[in-house]
Amino acid sequence: MMSDPQQPQGAPAGAPSPGPSRMPLVVGMAALVVVGLGILWLVLRGKPEMPPPAASPSQPVAAAPTPAEPQATPEPSVPLPPLGQSDARVRELVGPLSPIPELQKWLASTEDLVRRFTTAAGNIAEGESPRAALSFMAPQGTFQVVEREGRTFIAPESYARYDVVSRVFTSLDTQASVRTYQTLKPLIDAAYKEISRPGQRFDQTLANAIQRLVDTPVPEAELEVVDTPGVNYAYAAPELEQLSVAQKHLLRMGPGNARVIQAKLRELQGALALPRASR
């Protein structure tokens, strides 16, 4: 068993640190979705009923039609809170939306949830680590490896640390997530404007980030690593070692978790109708 190593400052950008990843973009997306579901809950409460279908021309016209019953006036939609004041409402509404207790812990332990999501998405779109923005979702336990016939592999116990993240993310309803994204769009755009270059659109950044994770190759076999001085461990396979840091973070969640997360991302990718990825 090994302690969870930390990648030293000044290490090359491509140098892996399989143990210490603090969460890939998918966690940030999960945070966005559950945050938005709470606010969407309020917005959709006042959705008016659909009007009844028009009568067919072939139907006889009644001489004295019965007056239609007056429809109840829908409640006005609750406006989105200002970007800097949304966390309290988010914690109140989102906590009960999942039976997994980690959700409430994540929401209670941090602030600026929308800003953190936009930052994490921007990091991943560029292939960088979202660790700083998503540190509140750090896994418990330590990174572990197993030795077998002179070779070193990431231990299953290391992957298991991310099981709860995978369960929370994959349990979210795709269509509700799409509605949530559209509802939260003004807040997301406002947060992204604070950190982006002029002319950049968050839709494009999110599309690039999702595509980067979807394109990550997930091997069928165990992930072999080699001990590398100064950067803890590197992937033994050159094609994995040359991946971006963001993609390496996804692999560290384990093949099983990575595949179900990629499947969920593909669902969201199609449902969100994002622009074509450009990276």
Tab-separated table of C-alpha atoms in Angstrom:
chain	number	residue	atom	x	y	z
A	1	MET	CA	0.000	0.000	0.000
A	2	MET	CA	1.245	3.434	-0.863
A	3	SER	CA	0.305	6.875	0.333
A	4	ASP	CA	-1.613	9.081	-2.056
A	5	PRO	CA	1.211	11.016	-3.766
A	6	GLN	CA	0.906	14.572	-4.940
A	7	GLN	CA	2.280	15.830	-8.199
A	8	PRO	CA	5.001	18.357	-7.323
A	9	GLN	CA	4.792	21.910	-8.492
A	10	GLY	CA	6.901	22.488	-11.548
A	11	ALA	CA	6.407	18.953	-12.856
A	12	PRO	CA	5.929	18.707	-16.631
A	13	ALA	CA	2.346	19.316	-17.705
A	14	GLY	CA	2.092	15.849	-19.213
A	15	ALA	CA	3.551	14.038	-16.227
A	16	PRO	CA	0.955	11.755	-14.658
A	17	SER	CA	0.205	11.254	-11.052
A	18	PRO	CA	-2.250	8.356	-11.123
A	19	GLY	CA	-3.060	8.456	-7.436
A	20	PRO	CA	-3.848	12.040	-6.543
A	21	SER	CA	-6.380	13.087	-9.149
A	22	ARG	CA	-8.976	15.236	-7.440
A	23	MET	CA	-11.858	14.661	-9.877
A	24	PRO	CA	-12.348	14.846	-13.613
A	25	LEU	CA	-14.780	17.085	-15.429
A	26	VAL	CA	-17.550	14.567	-15.079
A	27	VAL	CA	-17.756	15.444	-11.418
A	28	GLY	CA	-18.033	19.092	-12.303
A	29	MET	CA	-20.798	18.203	-14.711
A	30	ALA	CA	-22.523	16.227	-12.015
A	31	ALA	CA	-22.306	19.263	-9.761
A	32	LEU	CA	-23.809	21.429	-12.486
A	33	VAL	CA	-26.652	19.021	-13.097
A	34	VAL	CA	-27.653	18.588	-9.476
A	35	VAL	CA	-27.288	22.303	-8.817
A	36	GLY	CA	-29.517	23.085	-11.771
A	37	LEU	CA	-32.125	20.490	-10.916
A	38	GLY	CA	-32.854	22.325	-7.696
A	39	ILE	CA	-33.297	25.689	-9.373
A	40	LEU	CA	-35.219	24.086	-12.240
A	41	TRP	CA	-37.580	22.583	-9.670
A	42	LEU	CA	-38.711	26.088	-8.775
A	43	VAL	CA	-38.815	27.359	-12.344
A	44	LEU	CA	-40.989	24.535	-13.660
A	45	ARG	CA	-43.526	24.640	-10.817
A	46	GLY	CA	-45.387	27.408	-12.617
A	47	LYS	CA	-45.372	25.813	-16.075
A	48	PRO	CA	-48.843	26.336	-17.646
A	49	GLU	CA	-50.901	23.443	-18.911
A	50	MET	CA	-51.010	22.737	-22.663
A	51	PRO	CA	-54.220	24.088	-24.318
A	52	PRO	CA	-56.788	21.484	-25.435
A	53	PRO	CA	-56.611	20.391	-29.116
A	54	ALA	CA	-58.795	22.242	-31.594
A	55	ALA	CA	-62.016	20.564	-32.722
A	56	SER	CA	-61.863	18.586	-35.946
A	57	PRO	CA	-63.665	20.247	-38.889
A	58	SER	CA	-65.729	17.075	-39.352
A	59	GLN	CA	-67.258	17.388	-35.913
A	60	PRO	CA	-70.685	19.085	-35.696
A	61	VAL	CA	-70.732	22.536	-34.237
A	62	ALA	CA	-72.729	22.657	-31.040
A	63	ALA	CA	-75.459	25.282	-30.945
A	64	ALA	CA	-74.716	26.286	-27.402
A	65	PRO	CA	-71.211	25.168	-26.436
A	66	THR	CA	-70.559	24.722	-22.776
A	67	PRO	CA	-68.226	27.438	-21.556
A	68	ALA	CA	-64.761	26.097	-20.863
A	69	GLU	CA	-63.781	25.954	-17.268
A	70	PRO	CA	-61.412	28.765	-16.368
A	71	GLN	CA	-57.853	27.560	-16.072
A	72	ALA	CA	-55.889	28.324	-12.983
A	73	THR	CA	-53.416	31.122	-13.371
A	74	PRO	CA	-49.931	29.597	-13.157
A	75	GLU	CA	-47.597	30.761	-10.464
A	76	PRO	CA	-44.931	33.141	-11.748
A	77	SER	CA	-41.590	31.543	-12.393
A	78	VAL	CA	-39.024	32.070	-9.727
A	79	PRO	CA	-36.139	34.053	-11.256
A	80	LEU	CA	-32.602	32.795	-11.062
A	81	PRO	CA	-30.662	34.268	-8.168
A	82	PRO	CA	-27.631	36.453	-8.821
A	83	LEU	CA	-24.518	34.443	-9.566
A	84	GLY	CA	-22.865	35.327	-6.293
A	85	GLN	CA	-25.927	34.557	-4.190
A	86	SER	CA	-27.106	31.193	-5.544
A	87	ASP	CA	-25.362	28.751	-3.198
A	88	ALA	CA	-27.825	28.882	-0.285
A	89	ARG	CA	-30.787	28.044	-2.506
A	90	VAL	CA	-28.784	25.363	-4.260
A	91	ARG	CA	-27.933	23.611	-1.001
A	92	GLU	CA	-31.532	23.770	0.188
A	93	LEU	CA	-33.081	22.374	-2.988
A	94	VAL	CA	-30.498	20.013	-4.397
A	95	GLY	CA	-29.618	18.009	-1.290
A	96	PRO	CA	-32.815	15.898	-1.274
A	97	LEU	CA	-32.622	15.112	-5.010
A	98	SER	CA	-30.281	12.146	-4.558
A	99	PRO	CA	-30.303	9.389	-1.954
A	100	ILE	CA	-26.528	9.301	-2.013
A	101	PRO	CA	-25.346	11.249	1.057
A	102	GLU	CA	-22.155	12.448	-0.617
A	103	LEU	CA	-24.215	14.879	-2.652
A	104	GLN	CA	-25.214	16.848	0.406
A	105	LYS	CA	-21.650	16.739	1.704
A	106	TRP	CA	-20.323	18.183	-1.551
A	107	LEU	CA	-22.904	20.960	-1.586
A	108	ALA	CA	-22.305	21.891	2.046
A	109	SER	CA	-18.536	21.998	1.797
A	110	THR	CA	-17.960	24.588	-0.902
A	111	GLU	CA	-19.125	27.817	-2.503
A	112	ASP	CA	-19.453	29.278	-6.007
A	113	LEU	CA	-20.727	26.037	-7.535
A	114	VAL	CA	-21.518	27.488	-10.960
A	115	ARG	CA	-18.182	29.273	-11.168
A	116	ARG	CA	-16.397	26.074	-10.213
A	117	PHE	CA	-18.177	24.182	-12.977
A	118	THR	CA	-17.308	26.693	-15.675
A	119	THR	CA	-13.695	26.724	-14.508
A	120	ALA	CA	-13.503	22.924	-14.513
A	121	ALA	CA	-15.043	22.735	-17.977
A	122	GLY	CA	-12.515	25.251	-19.279
A	123	ASN	CA	-9.670	23.276	-17.717
A	124	ILE	CA	-10.781	20.021	-19.320
A	125	ALA	CA	-11.397	21.605	-22.706
A	126	GLU	CA	-7.733	22.636	-22.646
A	127	GLY	CA	-6.632	19.204	-21.422
A	128	GLU	CA	-5.673	20.531	-18.006
A	129	SER	CA	-6.487	19.269	-14.521
A	130	PRO	CA	-9.691	20.565	-12.869
A	131	ARG	CA	-8.276	19.661	-9.459
A	132	ALA	CA	-8.339	23.133	-7.927
A	133	ALA	CA	-11.957	23.840	-8.906
A	134	LEU	CA	-13.236	20.435	-7.758
A	135	SER	CA	-11.155	19.706	-4.688
A	136	PHE	CA	-14.307	19.544	-2.553
A	137	MET	CA	-15.145	16.236	-4.277
A	138	ALA	CA	-11.801	14.617	-3.553
A	139	PRO	CA	-12.025	10.836	-3.034
A	140	GLN	CA	-11.347	9.220	0.294
A	141	GLY	CA	-8.560	6.741	0.867
A	142	THR	CA	-5.141	6.457	-0.682
A	143	PHE	CA	-3.809	5.507	-4.082
A	144	GLN	CA	-2.668	1.889	-4.188
A	145	VAL	CA	-0.801	-0.362	-6.573
A	146	VAL	CA	-0.238	-4.102	-6.754
A	147	GLU	CA	2.911	-5.918	-7.822
A	148	ARG	CA	2.513	-8.940	-10.041
A	149	GLU	CA	5.367	-10.852	-11.697
A	150	GLY	CA	7.647	-7.860	-11.582
A	151	ARG	CA	5.070	-5.432	-12.991
A	152	THR	CA	3.041	-2.716	-11.229
A	153	PHE	CA	-0.670	-2.130	-11.732
A	154	ILE	CA	-3.183	0.283	-10.245
A	155	ALA	CA	-5.055	-1.620	-7.546
A	156	PRO	CA	-8.851	-2.096	-7.724
A	157	GLU	CA	-9.106	-0.344	-4.344
A	158	SER	CA	-7.930	2.857	-6.000
A	159	TYR	CA	-10.713	2.689	-8.567
A	160	ALA	CA	-13.321	1.975	-5.905
A	161	ARG	CA	-12.707	5.417	-4.388
A	162	TYR	CA	-14.549	6.903	-7.383
A	163	ASP	CA	-17.541	4.564	-7.376
A	164	VAL	CA	-19.790	7.032	-5.576
A	165	VAL	CA	-18.988	9.778	-8.103
A	166	SER	CA	-19.893	7.430	-10.919
A	167	ARG	CA	-23.160	6.444	-9.236
A	168	VAL	CA	-24.220	10.036	-8.590
A	169	PHE	CA	-23.446	11.121	-12.141
A	170	THR	CA	-25.034	8.192	-13.951
A	171	SER	CA	-28.195	8.339	-11.811
A	172	LEU	CA	-29.124	11.797	-13.109
A	173	ASP	CA	-31.921	12.074	-15.655
A	174	THR	CA	-30.601	13.096	-19.064
A	175	GLN	CA	-33.626	15.099	-20.202
A	176	ALA	CA	-33.857	16.895	-16.870
A	177	SER	CA	-30.176	17.682	-17.217
A	178	VAL	CA	-30.787	19.290	-20.597
A	179	ARG	CA	-33.589	21.452	-19.215
A	180	THR	CA	-31.371	22.341	-16.281
A	181	TYR	CA	-28.541	23.432	-18.534
A	182	GLN	CA	-30.860	25.714	-20.498
A	183	THR	CA	-32.356	27.132	-17.312
A	184	LEU	CA	-28.961	27.856	-15.798
A	185	LYS	CA	-27.493	29.220	-19.012
A	186	PRO	CA	-27.580	32.898	-17.942
A	187	LEU	CA	-25.616	32.118	-14.763
A	188	ILE	CA	-23.202	29.853	-16.601
A	189	ASP	CA	-22.527	32.431	-19.286
A	190	ALA	CA	-22.006	35.132	-16.677
A	191	ALA	CA	-19.512	32.990	-14.793
A	192	TYR	CA	-17.686	31.994	-17.963
A	193	LYS	CA	-17.429	35.598	-19.115
A	194	GLU	CA	-15.332	36.304	-16.030
A	195	ILE	CA	-12.612	33.842	-17.065
A	196	SER	CA	-12.825	33.515	-20.852
A	197	ARG	CA	-11.263	35.429	-23.688
A	198	PRO	CA	-13.497	37.827	-25.643
A	199	GLY	CA	-15.670	36.006	-28.149
A	200	GLN	CA	-15.482	32.606	-26.465
A	201	ARG	CA	-18.791	30.819	-25.871
A	202	PHE	CA	-19.332	28.332	-23.087
A	203	ASP	CA	-21.385	26.012	-25.317
A	204	GLN	CA	-18.291	25.474	-27.433
A	205	THR	CA	-16.058	24.987	-24.414
A	206	LEU	CA	-18.424	22.417	-22.942
A	207	ALA	CA	-18.620	20.602	-26.276
A	208	ASN	CA	-14.827	20.441	-26.438
A	209	ALA	CA	-14.564	19.238	-22.846
A	210	ILE	CA	-17.126	16.458	-23.280
A	211	GLN	CA	-15.556	15.309	-26.533
A	212	ARG	CA	-12.126	15.138	-24.929
A	213	LEU	CA	-13.422	12.744	-22.279
A	214	VAL	CA	-15.519	10.722	-24.712
A	215	ASP	CA	-12.437	10.285	-26.925
A	216	THR	CA	-10.341	8.929	-24.052
A	217	PRO	CA	-9.305	5.340	-24.848
A	218	VAL	CA	-10.264	2.995	-22.009
A	219	PRO	CA	-8.207	-0.215	-22.114
A	220	GLU	CA	-9.790	-3.584	-21.426
A	221	ALA	CA	-6.747	-4.775	-19.513
A	222	GLU	CA	-5.429	-3.591	-16.164
A	223	LEU	CA	-3.623	-0.266	-16.137
A	224	GLU	CA	0.087	-0.834	-15.724
A	225	VAL	CA	2.233	1.955	-14.280
A	226	VAL	CA	5.938	2.501	-13.778
A	227	ASP	CA	7.636	4.302	-10.912
A	228	THR	CA	9.124	7.519	-12.265
A	229	PRO	CA	11.400	9.668	-10.097
A	230	GLY	CA	9.901	13.062	-9.344
A	231	VAL	CA	6.381	12.420	-10.667
A	232	ASN	CA	5.399	9.269	-8.739
A	233	TYR	CA	3.959	7.028	-11.470
A	234	ALA	CA	3.603	7.096	-15.232
A	235	TYR	CA	1.492	4.867	-17.437
A	236	ALA	CA	3.540	2.057	-18.923
A	237	ALA	CA	1.692	2.202	-22.260
A	238	PRO	CA	3.030	5.112	-24.369
A	239	GLU	CA	-0.381	5.734	-25.958
A	240	LEU	CA	-1.860	6.345	-22.497
A	241	GLU	CA	1.062	8.336	-21.174
A	242	GLN	CA	0.753	10.826	-24.034
A	243	LEU	CA	-2.889	11.614	-23.212
A	244	SER	CA	-3.808	14.943	-21.677
A	245	VAL	CA	-3.844	15.281	-17.912
A	246	ALA	CA	-7.639	15.524	-18.007
A	247	GLN	CA	-7.922	12.212	-19.834
A	248	LYS	CA	-5.510	10.553	-17.414
A	249	HIS	CA	-7.737	11.664	-14.563
A	250	LEU	CA	-10.671	9.852	-16.167
A	251	LEU	CA	-8.619	6.663	-16.526
A	252	ARG	CA	-7.667	6.785	-12.853
A	253	MET	CA	-11.317	6.291	-11.993
A	254	GLY	CA	-10.980	2.756	-13.350
A	255	PRO	CA	-12.163	1.137	-16.594
A	256	GLY	CA	-15.637	0.316	-15.258
A	257	ASN	CA	-16.331	3.809	-13.954
A	258	ALA	CA	-14.796	5.441	-17.031
A	259	ARG	CA	-16.996	3.499	-19.437
A	260	VAL	CA	-20.308	4.211	-17.718
A	261	ILE	CA	-19.354	7.876	-17.395
A	262	GLN	CA	-18.496	8.042	-21.092
A	263	ALA	CA	-21.861	6.469	-21.921
A	264	LYS	CA	-23.647	9.094	-19.844
A	265	LEU	CA	-21.621	11.855	-21.461
A	266	ARG	CA	-22.652	10.605	-24.903
A	267	GLU	CA	-26.294	10.789	-23.845
A	268	LEU	CA	-25.822	14.355	-22.644
A	269	GLN	CA	-23.808	15.239	-25.720
A	270	GLY	CA	-26.625	14.229	-28.036
A	271	ALA	CA	-29.419	15.684	-25.936
A	272	LEU	CA	-27.764	19.063	-25.386
A	273	ALA	CA	-27.326	19.686	-29.127
A	274	LEU	CA	-23.981	21.357	-28.512
A	275	PRO	CA	-21.854	22.682	-31.368
A	276	ARG	CA	-19.334	20.364	-32.984
A	277	ALA	CA	-16.181	20.029	-30.905
A	278	SER	CA	-13.259	22.083	-32.213
A	279	ARG	CA	-9.960	21.252	-30.650
